[in-house]
PDB file of C-alpha atoms and ligand atoms in Angstrom:
ATOM      1  CA  UNK A 192      20.604 -24.182 164.047  1.00 35.00           C
ATOM      2  CA  UNK A 193      24.736 -24.212 163.039  1.00 37.00           C
ATOM      3  CA  UNK A 194      24.198 -27.038 160.947  1.00 39.00           C
ATOM      4  CA  UNK A 195      21.106 -26.065 159.342  1.00 38.00           C
ATOM      5  CA  UNK A 196      22.948 -22.561 158.366  1.00 33.00           C
ATOM      6  CA  UNK A 197      25.398 -24.827 156.839  1.00 34.00           C
ATOM      7  CA  UNK A 198      23.620 -26.757 154.535  1.00 38.00           C
ATOM      8  CA  UNK A 199      21.561 -23.889 153.722  1.00 35.00           C
ATOM      9  CA  UNK A 200      24.365 -21.593 152.395  1.00 35.00           C
ATOM     10  CA  UNK A 201      25.635 -24.969 150.656  1.00 38.00           C
ATOM     11  CA  UNK A 202      22.318 -25.248 148.858  1.00 37.00           C
ATOM     12  CA  UNK A 203      22.747 -21.483 148.040  1.00 38.00           C
ATOM     13  CA  UNK A 204      26.214 -22.113 146.871  1.00 38.00           C
ATOM     14  CA  UNK A 205      24.680 -25.730 145.387  1.00 38.00           C
ATOM     15  CA  UNK A 206      21.917 -23.554 143.255  1.00 37.00           C
ATOM     16  CA  UNK A 207      23.556 -21.144 141.918  1.00 37.00           C
ATOM     17  CA  UNK A 208      26.178 -23.240 140.255  1.00 35.00           C
ATOM     18  CA  UNK A 209      22.820 -25.143 138.798  1.00 35.00           C
ATOM     19  CA  UNK A 210      21.813 -22.197 137.415  1.00 36.00           C
ATOM     20  CA  UNK A 211      25.014 -21.141 136.339  1.00 34.00           C
ATOM     21  CA  UNK A 212      25.090 -24.458 134.224  1.00 34.00           C
ATOM     22  CA  UNK A 213      20.825 -24.315 133.437  1.00 36.00           C
ATOM     23  CA  UNK A 214      22.544 -21.389 131.539  1.00 33.00           C
ATOM     24  CA  UNK A 215      20.021 -20.526 127.776  1.00 36.00           C
ATOM     25  CA  UNK A 216      17.496 -22.668 129.220  1.00 39.00           C
ATOM     26  CA  UNK A 217      15.926 -20.846 131.570  1.00 41.00           C
ATOM     27  CA  UNK A 218      14.899 -16.762 132.221  1.00 41.00           C
ATOM     28  CA  UNK A 219      15.541 -14.009 133.935  1.00 39.00           C
ATOM     29  CA  UNK A 220      13.944 -12.389 135.673  1.00 40.00           C
ATOM     30  CA  UNK A 221      11.280  -9.362 134.483  1.00 40.00           C
ATOM     31  CA  UNK A 222      11.793  -6.592 136.952  1.00 41.00           C
ATOM     32  CA  UNK A 223       9.315  -5.084 138.822  1.00 41.00           C
ATOM     33  CA  UNK A 224       7.199  -2.130 137.531  1.00 40.00           C
ATOM     34  CA  UNK A 225       7.953   1.393 139.443  1.00 41.00           C
ATOM     35  CA  UNK A 226       4.515   2.238 141.440  1.00 44.00           C
ATOM     36  CA  UNK A 227       2.488   3.325 138.738  1.00 42.00           C
ATOM     37  CA  UNK A 228       3.942   2.129 135.619  1.00 46.00           C
ATOM     38  CA  UNK A 229       1.737   0.135 134.015  1.00 42.00           C
ATOM     39  CA  UNK A 230       2.583  -3.092 133.821  1.00 47.00           C
ATOM     40  CA  UNK A 231       5.040  -4.934 130.826  1.00 51.00           C
ATOM     41  CA  UNK A 232       3.441  -7.433 128.545  1.00 51.00           C
ATOM     42  CA  UNK A 233       4.232  -9.893 130.345  1.00 60.00           C
ATOM     43  CA  UNK A 234       7.180 -12.126 129.273  1.00 80.00           C
ATOM     44  CA  UNK A 235       7.588 -16.125 128.571  1.00 91.00           C
ATOM     45  CA  UNK A 236      11.079 -17.843 130.259  1.00 96.00           C
ATOM     46  CA  UNK A 237      12.733 -18.792 126.767  1.00 96.00           C
ATOM     47  CA  UNK A 238      13.680 -22.341 126.423  1.00 97.00           C
ATOM     48  CA  UNK A 239      15.369 -24.140 123.536  1.00 96.00           C
ATOM     49  CA  UNK A 240      13.595 -25.074 121.118  1.00 95.00           C
ATOM     50  CA  UNK A 241      14.319 -28.935 121.169  1.00 94.00           C
ATOM     51  CA  UNK A 242      13.131 -29.314 125.316  1.00 96.00           C
ATOM     52  CA  UNK A 243      10.472 -30.775 126.955  1.00 98.00           C
ATOM     53  CA  UNK A 244       9.631 -27.035 128.853  1.00 98.00           C
ATOM     54  CA  UNK A 245       9.233 -25.458 125.106  1.00 98.00           C
ATOM     55  CA  UNK A 246       7.258 -27.744 123.633  1.00 97.00           C
ATOM     56  CA  UNK A 247       4.470 -27.563 127.821  1.00 98.00           C
ATOM     57  CA  UNK A 248       4.776 -24.022 126.664  1.00 98.00           C
ATOM     58  CA  UNK A 249       3.879 -24.139 123.425  1.00 97.00           C
ATOM     59  CA  UNK A 250       1.341 -26.079 124.041  1.00 97.00           C
ATOM     60  CA  UNK A 251       0.773 -23.644 127.397  1.00 97.00           C
ATOM     61  CA  UNK A 252      -0.741 -26.419 130.033  1.00 98.00           C
ATOM     62  CA  UNK A 253       1.801 -28.892 132.179  1.00 98.00           C
ATOM     63  CA  UNK A 254      -0.499 -31.605 132.571  1.00 98.00           C
ATOM     64  CA  UNK A 255       0.311 -33.280 135.967  1.00 98.00           C
ATOM     65  CA  UNK A 256      -0.181 -37.006 137.628  1.00 98.00           C
ATOM     66  CA  UNK A 257      -1.302 -36.480 141.434  1.00 98.00           C
ATOM     67  CA  UNK A 258      -3.727 -37.455 143.632  1.00 98.00           C
ATOM     68  CA  UNK A 259      -7.267 -36.374 144.583  1.00 98.00           C
ATOM     69  CA  UNK A 260      -7.354 -38.051 147.962  1.00 97.00           C
ATOM     70  CA  UNK A 261      -4.288 -37.862 149.587  1.00 98.00           C
ATOM     71  CA  UNK A 262      -3.586 -35.539 152.661  1.00 97.00           C
ATOM     72  CA  UNK A 263      -2.025 -33.712 152.533  1.00 98.00           C
ATOM     73  CA  UNK A 264       0.340 -33.662 149.332  1.00 98.00           C
ATOM     74  CA  UNK A 265      -2.570 -34.156 146.563  1.00 98.00           C
ATOM     75  CA  UNK A 266      -6.446 -33.593 147.434  1.00 97.00           C
ATOM     76  CA  UNK A 267      -8.952 -32.586 145.443  1.00 97.00           C
ATOM     77  CA  UNK A 268     -10.375 -30.317 147.556  1.00 96.00           C
ATOM     78  CA  UNK A 269     -14.555 -31.776 147.477  1.00 95.00           C
ATOM     79  CA  UNK A 270     -15.678 -27.634 148.470  1.00 96.00           C
ATOM     80  CA  UNK A 271     -13.629 -25.941 145.217  1.00 96.00           C
ATOM     81  CA  UNK A 272     -12.776 -28.470 143.156  1.00 96.00           C
ATOM     82  CA  UNK A 273      -9.173 -27.942 143.646  1.00 97.00           C
ATOM     83  CA  UNK A 274      -6.119 -29.606 143.646  1.00 98.00           C
ATOM     84  CA  UNK A 275      -4.484 -28.901 147.410  1.00 98.00           C
ATOM     85  CA  UNK A 276      -1.208 -30.067 147.961  1.00 98.00           C
ATOM     86  CA  UNK A 277       2.410 -30.248 149.138  1.00 98.00           C
ATOM     87  CA  UNK A 278       2.949 -31.962 145.936  1.00 98.00           C
ATOM     88  CA  UNK A 279       0.450 -29.709 143.951  1.00 98.00           C
ATOM     89  CA  UNK A 280       2.282 -25.982 145.216  1.00 98.00           C
ATOM     90  CA  UNK A 281       5.580 -28.357 144.308  1.00 98.00           C
ATOM     91  CA  UNK A 282       4.165 -28.775 140.866  1.00 98.00           C
ATOM     92  CA  UNK A 283       3.211 -24.833 140.616  1.00 98.00           C
ATOM     93  CA  UNK A 284       5.737 -23.683 140.738  1.00 98.00           C
ATOM     94  CA  UNK A 285       7.346 -25.251 137.696  1.00 98.00           C
ATOM     95  CA  UNK A 286       4.599 -23.982 135.829  1.00 98.00           C
ATOM     96  CA  UNK A 287       6.075 -20.884 137.222  1.00 98.00           C
ATOM     97  CA  UNK A 288       9.334 -21.631 135.866  1.00 98.00           C
ATOM     98  CA  UNK A 289       7.519 -22.430 132.282  1.00 98.00           C
ATOM     99  CA  UNK A 290       4.608 -20.335 132.042  1.00 98.00           C
ATOM    100  CA  UNK A 291       6.592 -17.075 133.208  1.00 96.00           C
ATOM    101  CA  UNK A 292       5.268 -13.613 134.840  1.00 94.00           C
ATOM    102  CA  UNK A 293       1.726 -14.590 133.877  1.00 94.00           C
ATOM    103  CA  UNK A 294       0.681 -17.957 135.183  1.00 97.00           C
ATOM    104  CA  UNK A 295       1.897 -16.261 138.582  1.00 95.00           C
ATOM    105  CA  UNK A 296      -1.086 -14.858 139.602  1.00 95.00           C
ATOM    106  CA  UNK A 297      -2.339 -18.477 139.347  1.00 97.00           C
ATOM    107  CA  UNK A 298      -0.758 -21.045 138.409  1.00 98.00           C
ATOM    108  CA  UNK A 299      -3.242 -23.643 138.226  1.00 98.00           C
ATOM    109  CA  UNK A 300      -4.732 -21.786 135.174  1.00 98.00           C
ATOM    110  CA  UNK A 301      -1.408 -23.682 132.850  1.00 98.00           C
ATOM    111  CA  UNK A 302      -1.762 -27.116 135.162  1.00 98.00           C
ATOM    112  CA  UNK A 303      -4.367 -29.503 133.583  1.00 98.00           C
ATOM    113  CA  UNK A 304      -4.701 -32.183 136.180  1.00 98.00           C
ATOM    114  CA  UNK A 305      -4.377 -35.924 136.214  1.00 98.00           C
ATOM    115  CA  UNK A 306      -6.015 -38.085 138.905  1.00 98.00           C
ATOM    116  CA  UNK A 307      -3.681 -41.303 140.333  1.00 98.00           C
ATOM    117  CA  UNK A 308      -3.506 -43.854 142.354  1.00 98.00           C
ATOM    118  CA  UNK A 309      -0.410 -45.957 142.797  1.00 98.00           C
ATOM    119  CA  UNK A 310      -0.529 -48.238 140.508  1.00 98.00           C
ATOM    120  CA  UNK A 311      -1.743 -46.139 137.399  1.00 98.00           C
ATOM    121  CA  UNK A 312       1.456 -43.853 137.692  1.00 98.00           C
ATOM    122  CA  UNK A 313       3.247 -45.894 135.107  1.00 98.00           C
ATOM    123  CA  UNK A 314       1.010 -45.838 133.457  1.00 98.00           C
ATOM    124  CA  UNK A 315       0.610 -42.306 133.774  1.00 98.00           C
ATOM    125  CA  UNK A 316       3.624 -41.092 132.093  1.00 98.00           C
ATOM    126  CA  UNK A 317       4.055 -44.041 129.567  1.00 98.00           C
ATOM    127  CA  UNK A 318       0.705 -43.940 127.827  1.00 98.00           C
ATOM    128  CA  UNK A 319       1.602 -40.748 127.611  1.00 98.00           C
ATOM    129  CA  UNK A 320      -1.708 -38.593 129.514  1.00 98.00           C
ATOM    130  CA  UNK A 321       0.786 -36.418 131.855  1.00 98.00           C
ATOM    131  CA  UNK A 322       4.652 -34.576 131.668  1.00 98.00           C
ATOM    132  CA  UNK A 323       4.934 -35.126 134.930  1.00 98.00           C
ATOM    133  CA  UNK A 324       3.980 -37.083 138.464  1.00 98.00           C
ATOM    134  CA  UNK A 325       3.618 -35.606 142.092  1.00 98.00           C
ATOM    135  CA  UNK A 326       2.133 -38.606 144.350  1.00 98.00           C
ATOM    136  CA  UNK A 327       4.645 -39.182 146.223  1.00 98.00           C
ATOM    137  CA  UNK A 328       6.429 -41.494 144.885  1.00 98.00           C
ATOM    138  CA  UNK A 329       9.825 -43.258 145.659  1.00 98.00           C
ATOM    139  CA  UNK A 330      12.660 -42.851 143.977  1.00 98.00           C
ATOM    140  CA  UNK A 331      13.744 -46.469 143.767  1.00 97.00           C
ATOM    141  CA  UNK A 332      15.991 -48.376 140.792  1.00 98.00           C
ATOM    142  CA  UNK A 333      13.615 -50.566 139.369  1.00 98.00           C
ATOM    143  CA  UNK A 334      11.017 -47.728 138.882  1.00 98.00           C
ATOM    144  CA  UNK A 335      14.303 -46.067 137.178  1.00 98.00           C
ATOM    145  CA  UNK A 336      14.085 -49.454 134.895  1.00 98.00           C
ATOM    146  CA  UNK A 337      11.057 -47.778 133.761  1.00 98.00           C
ATOM    147  CA  UNK A 338      10.943 -43.906 133.915  1.00 98.00           C
ATOM    148  CA  UNK A 339      13.176 -40.882 135.267  1.00 98.00           C
ATOM    149  CA  UNK A 340      12.977 -39.290 138.382  1.00 98.00           C
ATOM    150  CA  UNK A 341      13.796 -35.362 139.088  1.00 98.00           C
ATOM    151  CA  UNK A 342      16.316 -34.789 142.503  1.00 97.00           C
ATOM    152  CA  UNK A 343      14.243 -36.067 146.054  1.00 97.00           C
ATOM    153  CA  UNK A 344      11.702 -32.592 146.917  1.00 98.00           C
ATOM    154  CA  UNK A 345      10.922 -34.589 150.762  1.00 98.00           C
ATOM    155  CA  UNK A 346      11.976 -37.723 152.895  1.00 97.00           C
ATOM    156  CA  UNK A 347      10.161 -39.172 154.680  1.00 97.00           C
ATOM    157  CA  UNK A 348       9.856 -43.113 155.889  1.00 97.00           C
ATOM    158  CA  UNK A 349       7.699 -46.039 156.310  1.00 98.00           C
ATOM    159  CA  UNK A 350       6.206 -47.302 159.499  1.00 98.00           C
ATOM    160  CA  UNK A 351       3.274 -48.235 161.142  1.00 98.00           C
ATOM    161  CA  UNK A 352      -0.799 -47.240 162.388  1.00 98.00           C
ATOM    162  CA  UNK A 353      -2.970 -48.513 164.123  1.00 98.00           C
ATOM    163  CA  UNK A 354      -6.476 -48.034 166.451  1.00 98.00           C
ATOM    164  CA  UNK A 355      -4.923 -46.023 169.790  1.00 98.00           C
ATOM    165  CA  UNK A 356      -6.840 -48.206 171.912  1.00 98.00           C
ATOM    166  CA  UNK A 357      -4.607 -50.936 170.128  1.00 98.00           C
ATOM    167  CA  UNK A 358      -1.980 -52.773 172.578  1.00 97.00           C
ATOM    168  CA  UNK A 359      -1.116 -55.515 170.553  1.00 97.00           C
ATOM    169  CA  UNK A 360       0.354 -53.474 168.006  1.00 98.00           C
ATOM    170  CA  UNK A 361       3.333 -51.344 168.378  1.00 97.00           C
ATOM    171  CA  UNK A 362       5.902 -52.103 164.763  1.00 96.00           C
ATOM    172  CA  UNK A 363       5.685 -54.026 162.074  1.00 97.00           C
ATOM    173  CA  UNK A 364       7.652 -57.526 163.890  1.00 96.00           C
ATOM    174  CA  UNK A 365       4.218 -57.390 165.272  1.00 98.00           C
ATOM    175  CA  UNK A 366       2.268 -57.696 162.275  1.00 97.00           C
ATOM    176  CA  UNK A 367       1.618 -61.921 162.148  1.00 97.00           C
ATOM    177  CA  UNK A 368      -1.487 -62.598 160.960  1.00 97.00           C
ATOM    178  CA  UNK A 369      -3.206 -58.972 160.903  1.00 98.00           C
ATOM    179  CA  UNK A 370      -4.414 -57.034 158.427  1.00 98.00           C
ATOM    180  CA  UNK A 371      -2.233 -54.296 157.024  1.00 98.00           C
ATOM    181  CA  UNK A 372      -4.238 -52.034 154.354  1.00 98.00           C
ATOM    182  CA  UNK A 373      -1.722 -50.612 152.159  1.00 98.00           C
ATOM    183  CA  UNK A 374      -2.266 -49.495 148.360  1.00 98.00           C
ATOM    184  CA  UNK A 375      -1.735 -51.343 145.851  1.00 98.00           C
ATOM    185  CA  UNK A 376       1.367 -50.399 143.168  1.00 98.00           C
ATOM    186  CA  UNK A 377       3.331 -48.720 145.867  1.00 98.00           C
ATOM    187  CA  UNK A 378       6.785 -48.697 147.839  1.00 98.00           C
ATOM    188  CA  UNK A 379       4.442 -49.194 150.954  1.00 98.00           C
ATOM    189  CA  UNK A 380       3.169 -52.843 149.491  1.00 97.00           C
ATOM    190  CA  UNK A 381       6.966 -53.842 148.515  1.00 97.00           C
ATOM    191  CA  UNK A 382       8.023 -52.948 152.051  1.00 97.00           C
ATOM    192  CA  UNK A 383       5.832 -55.381 154.716  1.00 97.00           C
ATOM    193  CA  UNK A 384       5.723 -57.899 152.391  1.00 95.00           C
ATOM    194  CA  UNK A 385       9.397 -57.797 152.744  1.00 96.00           C
ATOM    195  CA  UNK A 386       9.506 -56.712 156.449  1.00 96.00           C
ATOM    196  CA  UNK A 387       6.638 -59.651 158.114  1.00 96.00           C
ATOM    197  CA  UNK A 388       6.458 -62.221 156.077  1.00 96.00           C
ATOM    198  CA  UNK A 389       3.342 -63.167 157.718  1.00 97.00           C
ATOM    199  CA  UNK A 390       1.311 -60.268 157.153  1.00 98.00           C
ATOM    200  CA  UNK A 391      -1.713 -60.387 155.269  1.00 98.00           C
ATOM    201  CA  UNK A 392      -2.705 -58.180 153.150  1.00 98.00           C
ATOM    202  CA  UNK A 393      -4.816 -55.853 152.128  1.00 98.00           C
ATOM    203  CA  UNK A 394      -4.616 -53.881 149.083  1.00 98.00           C
ATOM    204  CA  UNK A 395      -6.758 -50.590 148.091  1.00 98.00           C
ATOM    205  CA  UNK A 396      -6.012 -47.809 145.537  1.00 98.00           C
ATOM    206  CA  UNK A 397      -4.772 -45.389 148.321  1.00 97.00           C
ATOM    207  CA  UNK A 398      -4.571 -44.943 151.663  1.00 98.00           C
ATOM    208  CA  UNK A 399      -7.858 -42.780 152.686  1.00 98.00           C
ATOM    209  CA  UNK A 400      -9.951 -46.273 152.279  1.00 98.00           C
ATOM    210  CA  UNK A 401      -7.674 -47.876 153.735  1.00 98.00           C
ATOM    211  CA  UNK A 402      -9.016 -45.430 156.869  1.00 98.00           C
ATOM    212  CA  UNK A 403     -12.212 -46.162 156.498  1.00 98.00           C
ATOM    213  CA  UNK A 404     -11.230 -50.761 156.541  1.00 98.00           C
ATOM    214  CA  UNK A 405      -8.778 -49.838 159.691  1.00 98.00           C
ATOM    215  CA  UNK A 406     -12.273 -47.784 161.335  1.00 98.00           C
ATOM    216  CA  UNK A 407     -14.261 -50.655 160.462  1.00 98.00           C
ATOM    217  CA  UNK A 408     -12.607 -53.071 161.721  1.00 98.00           C
ATOM    218  CA  UNK A 409     -11.333 -55.229 158.210  1.00 98.00           C
ATOM    219  CA  UNK A 410      -8.253 -54.049 159.018  1.00 98.00           C
ATOM    220  CA  UNK A 411      -5.730 -53.986 161.970  1.00 98.00           C
ATOM    221  CA  UNK A 412      -3.217 -51.119 161.034  1.00 98.00           C
ATOM    222  CA  UNK A 413      -1.995 -49.876 157.974  1.00 98.00           C
ATOM    223  CA  UNK A 414       0.692 -49.030 157.311  1.00 98.00           C
ATOM    224  CA  UNK A 415       2.005 -45.947 154.359  1.00 98.00           C
ATOM    225  CA  UNK A 416       4.471 -43.590 154.488  1.00 98.00           C
ATOM    226  CA  UNK A 417       4.981 -41.874 157.469  1.00 98.00           C
ATOM    227  CA  UNK A 418       3.503 -38.327 156.666  1.00 98.00           C
ATOM    228  CA  UNK A 419       0.017 -39.548 154.823  1.00 98.00           C
ATOM    229  CA  UNK A 420      -0.212 -41.418 157.836  1.00 98.00           C
ATOM    230  CA  UNK A 421       0.117 -38.057 160.347  1.00 98.00           C
ATOM    231  CA  UNK A 422      -2.562 -36.692 157.384  1.00 98.00           C
ATOM    232  CA  UNK A 423      -4.790 -40.269 158.085  1.00 98.00           C
ATOM    233  CA  UNK A 424      -3.925 -39.053 162.531  1.00 98.00           C
ATOM    234  CA  UNK A 425      -5.278 -35.258 161.445  1.00 97.00           C
ATOM    235  CA  UNK A 426      -8.619 -36.731 160.036  1.00 97.00           C
ATOM    236  CA  UNK A 427      -8.612 -39.662 162.970  1.00 98.00           C
ATOM    237  CA  UNK A 428      -7.999 -38.563 165.813  1.00 97.00           C
ATOM    238  CA  UNK A 429      -8.443 -42.187 167.474  1.00 98.00           C
ATOM    239  CA  UNK A 430      -6.065 -44.025 165.185  1.00 98.00           C
ATOM    240  CA  UNK A 431      -1.806 -43.660 166.406  1.00 98.00           C
ATOM    241  CA  UNK A 432       1.448 -44.109 164.846  1.00 98.00           C
ATOM    242  CA  UNK A 433       4.005 -47.443 166.130  1.00 98.00           C
ATOM    243  CA  UNK A 434       6.827 -48.173 166.132  1.00 97.00           C
ATOM    244  CA  UNK A 435      10.687 -47.473 163.802  1.00 96.00           C
ATOM    245  CA  UNK A 436      10.539 -46.296 160.454  1.00 96.00           C
ATOM    246  CA  UNK A 437      11.317 -49.431 158.353  1.00 96.00           C
ATOM    247  CA  UNK A 438      12.380 -47.775 154.747  1.00 96.00           C
ATOM    248  CA  UNK A 439      13.617 -44.591 153.370  1.00 96.00           C
ATOM    249  CA  UNK A 440      11.478 -43.269 150.907  1.00 97.00           C
ATOM    250  CA  UNK A 441      12.781 -39.844 148.844  1.00 97.00           C
ATOM    251  CA  UNK A 442      10.255 -38.940 146.520  1.00 98.00           C
ATOM    252  CA  UNK A 443      11.452 -37.214 143.121  1.00 98.00           C
ATOM    253  CA  UNK A 444       9.068 -35.693 140.516  1.00 98.00           C
ATOM    254  CA  UNK A 445       8.093 -38.948 138.151  1.00 98.00           C
ATOM    255  CA  UNK A 446       9.589 -38.246 134.249  1.00 98.00           C
ATOM    256  CA  UNK A 447       9.340 -40.228 130.762  1.00 98.00           C
ATOM    257  CA  UNK A 448      12.755 -41.463 129.671  1.00 98.00           C
ATOM    258  CA  UNK A 449      14.727 -39.034 127.651  1.00 96.00           C
ATOM    259  CA  UNK A 450      14.159 -35.789 128.548  1.00 97.00           C
ATOM    260  CA  UNK A 451      16.787 -35.098 129.247  1.00 96.00           C
ATOM    261  CA  UNK A 452      17.248 -31.252 129.419  1.00 97.00           C
ATOM    262  CA  UNK A 453      13.627 -31.297 131.529  1.00 98.00           C
ATOM    263  CA  UNK A 454      15.131 -33.390 134.383  1.00 98.00           C
ATOM    264  CA  UNK A 455      17.580 -30.706 134.902  1.00 98.00           C
ATOM    265  CA  UNK A 456      15.543 -27.728 134.089  1.00 98.00           C
ATOM    266  CA  UNK A 457      12.806 -29.445 136.526  1.00 98.00           C
ATOM    267  CA  UNK A 458      15.528 -29.960 139.180  1.00 98.00           C
ATOM    268  CA  UNK A 459      17.326 -26.776 139.350  1.00 98.00           C
ATOM    269  CA  UNK A 460      13.778 -25.175 139.963  1.00 98.00           C
ATOM    270  CA  UNK A 461      13.822 -28.002 143.441  1.00 98.00           C
ATOM    271  CA  UNK A 462      16.952 -26.713 144.160  1.00 97.00           C
ATOM    272  CA  UNK A 463      16.218 -22.878 143.537  1.00 98.00           C
ATOM    273  CA  UNK A 464      13.115 -23.321 145.995  1.00 98.00           C
ATOM    274  CA  UNK A 465      15.245 -24.657 148.385  1.00 97.00           C
ATOM    275  CA  UNK A 466      17.598 -22.022 148.280  1.00 97.00           C
ATOM    276  CA  UNK A 467      15.100 -19.052 148.312  1.00 98.00           C
ATOM    277  CA  UNK A 468      12.538 -21.311 151.013  1.00 97.00           C
ATOM    278  CA  UNK A 469       9.780 -21.303 149.103  1.00 98.00           C
ATOM    279  CA  UNK A 470      10.116 -24.579 150.260  1.00 98.00           C
ATOM    280  CA  UNK A 471      10.455 -24.559 153.610  1.00 98.00           C
ATOM    281  CA  UNK A 472       7.245 -22.077 153.270  1.00 98.00           C
ATOM    282  CA  UNK A 473       5.019 -24.468 151.237  1.00 98.00           C
ATOM    283  CA  UNK A 474       6.306 -27.552 154.108  1.00 98.00           C
ATOM    284  CA  UNK A 475       4.675 -25.136 157.062  1.00 98.00           C
ATOM    285  CA  UNK A 476       1.598 -24.352 154.777  1.00 98.00           C
ATOM    286  CA  UNK A 477       0.302 -28.041 154.325  1.00 98.00           C
ATOM    287  CA  UNK A 478       2.986 -30.704 156.491  1.00 98.00           C
ATOM    288  CA  UNK A 479       3.291 -28.581 159.581  1.00 97.00           C
ATOM    289  CA  UNK A 480      -0.571 -28.995 160.376  1.00 98.00           C
ATOM    290  CA  UNK A 481      -0.091 -32.565 160.564  1.00 97.00           C
ATOM    291  CA  UNK A 482       3.945 -33.156 161.060  1.00 96.00           C
ATOM    292  CA  UNK A 483       4.606 -29.852 163.802  1.00 96.00           C
ATOM    293  CA  UNK A 484       7.119 -29.302 162.773  1.00 95.00           C
ATOM    294  CA  UNK A 485       9.453 -27.551 160.891  1.00 95.00           C
ATOM    295  CA  UNK A 486      12.229 -28.207 157.847  1.00 96.00           C
ATOM    296  CA  UNK A 487      13.479 -25.892 155.124  1.00 95.00           C
ATOM    297  CA  UNK A 488      14.496 -28.636 153.225  1.00 96.00           C
ATOM    298  CA  UNK A 489      14.599 -33.140 151.816  1.00 95.00           C
ATOM    299  CA  UNK A 490      17.139 -33.412 154.190  1.00 82.00           C
ATOM    300  CA  UNK A 491      16.403 -36.769 156.981  1.00 76.00           C
ATOM    301  CA  UNK A 492      12.556 -38.296 156.983  1.00 73.00           C
ATOM    302  CA  UNK A 493      11.554 -36.250 159.487  1.00 63.00           C
ATOM    303  CA  UNK A 494      10.501 -36.739 163.269  1.00 52.00           C
ATOM    304  CA  UNK A 495      10.378 -40.041 165.256  1.00 48.00           C
ATOM    305  CA  UNK A 496       8.492 -41.078 167.746  1.00 42.00           C
TER     306      UNK A 496
HETATM  307  N1  LIG B  35       6.208 -43.665 148.751  1.00 77.13           N
HETATM  308  C1  LIG B  35       5.596 -44.776 148.353  1.00 77.13           C
HETATM  309  C2  LIG B  35       5.477 -44.447 147.014  1.00 77.13           C
HETATM  310  O1  LIG B  35       6.261 -44.001 145.819  1.00 77.13           O
HETATM  311  C3  LIG B  35       4.315 -45.138 149.316  1.00 77.13           C
HETATM  312  C4  LIG B  35       3.141 -43.583 148.343  1.00 77.13           C
HETATM  313  C5  LIG B  35       2.679 -43.624 147.248  1.00 77.13           C
HETATM  314  O2  LIG B  35       1.457 -45.364 147.395  1.00 77.13           O
HETATM  315  O3  LIG B  35       2.243 -43.122 147.074  1.00 77.13           O
HETATM  316  O4  LIG B  35       5.060 -45.868 146.379  1.00 77.13           O
END
């Protein structure tokens, strides 16, 4: 308790410093209308003309690359056709920061969702089909050669998942000659190959099809970030997560290189979300139902089983 208090205070201070440093690129909050008074005309945040957030505001939509089948981060709900999940609620905060009060009631009016899978995240940015990628996107040196990232807004690590009755696979070390399903173009693919060169990889576009492969016996295990595995276990309680973390997966928002004013702007929105408790609310809404824990920021990977 004590350490999280100190952390929150430090984050609040950091957010205040960032807010001062970013002066002129954000907006002052509009005063709440007094009861019975007419609502003032919607005010838009003011940005430097050369900033990327200004060009997004002018175009009227934030184009977001996110996942359609990656519970609890990005899902296109088949019943409503609306996107939902942790990543989706994070980008809605960016939309509110760019478009102001008008976006608060329904941020999706100001967002164009561009479905991505692991392997299409960098090409979607580079082909200028999205302004940001919010899709369980691990920040690493290899990717930083091609694109930029925001600060870390979520942190997890890789684990292994098997059927509940599997008594032989207890960790990544037991995957010799076993078929392990993961997504092509992911860090999960690289981490498995590095940790157990004798594992046989079944590479699919995303993790939901890996669950079907596990259920149908085409794969002995699935391996990716633990929080994504939590989402799969929730969908199929006849599965379990085994072993310890064998990687660190700090998620950032992917952005094309050269957006030197935009990235600090996104970082400030992330710092503000953490300091205000909004991040903790989004965590509680999307991650807690699958992880069972509560968090107030992306400090560590999570719980270890
Ligand atoms: N976070 C990892 C990555 O960025 C694995 C999860 C994913 O494929 O999205 O590659």
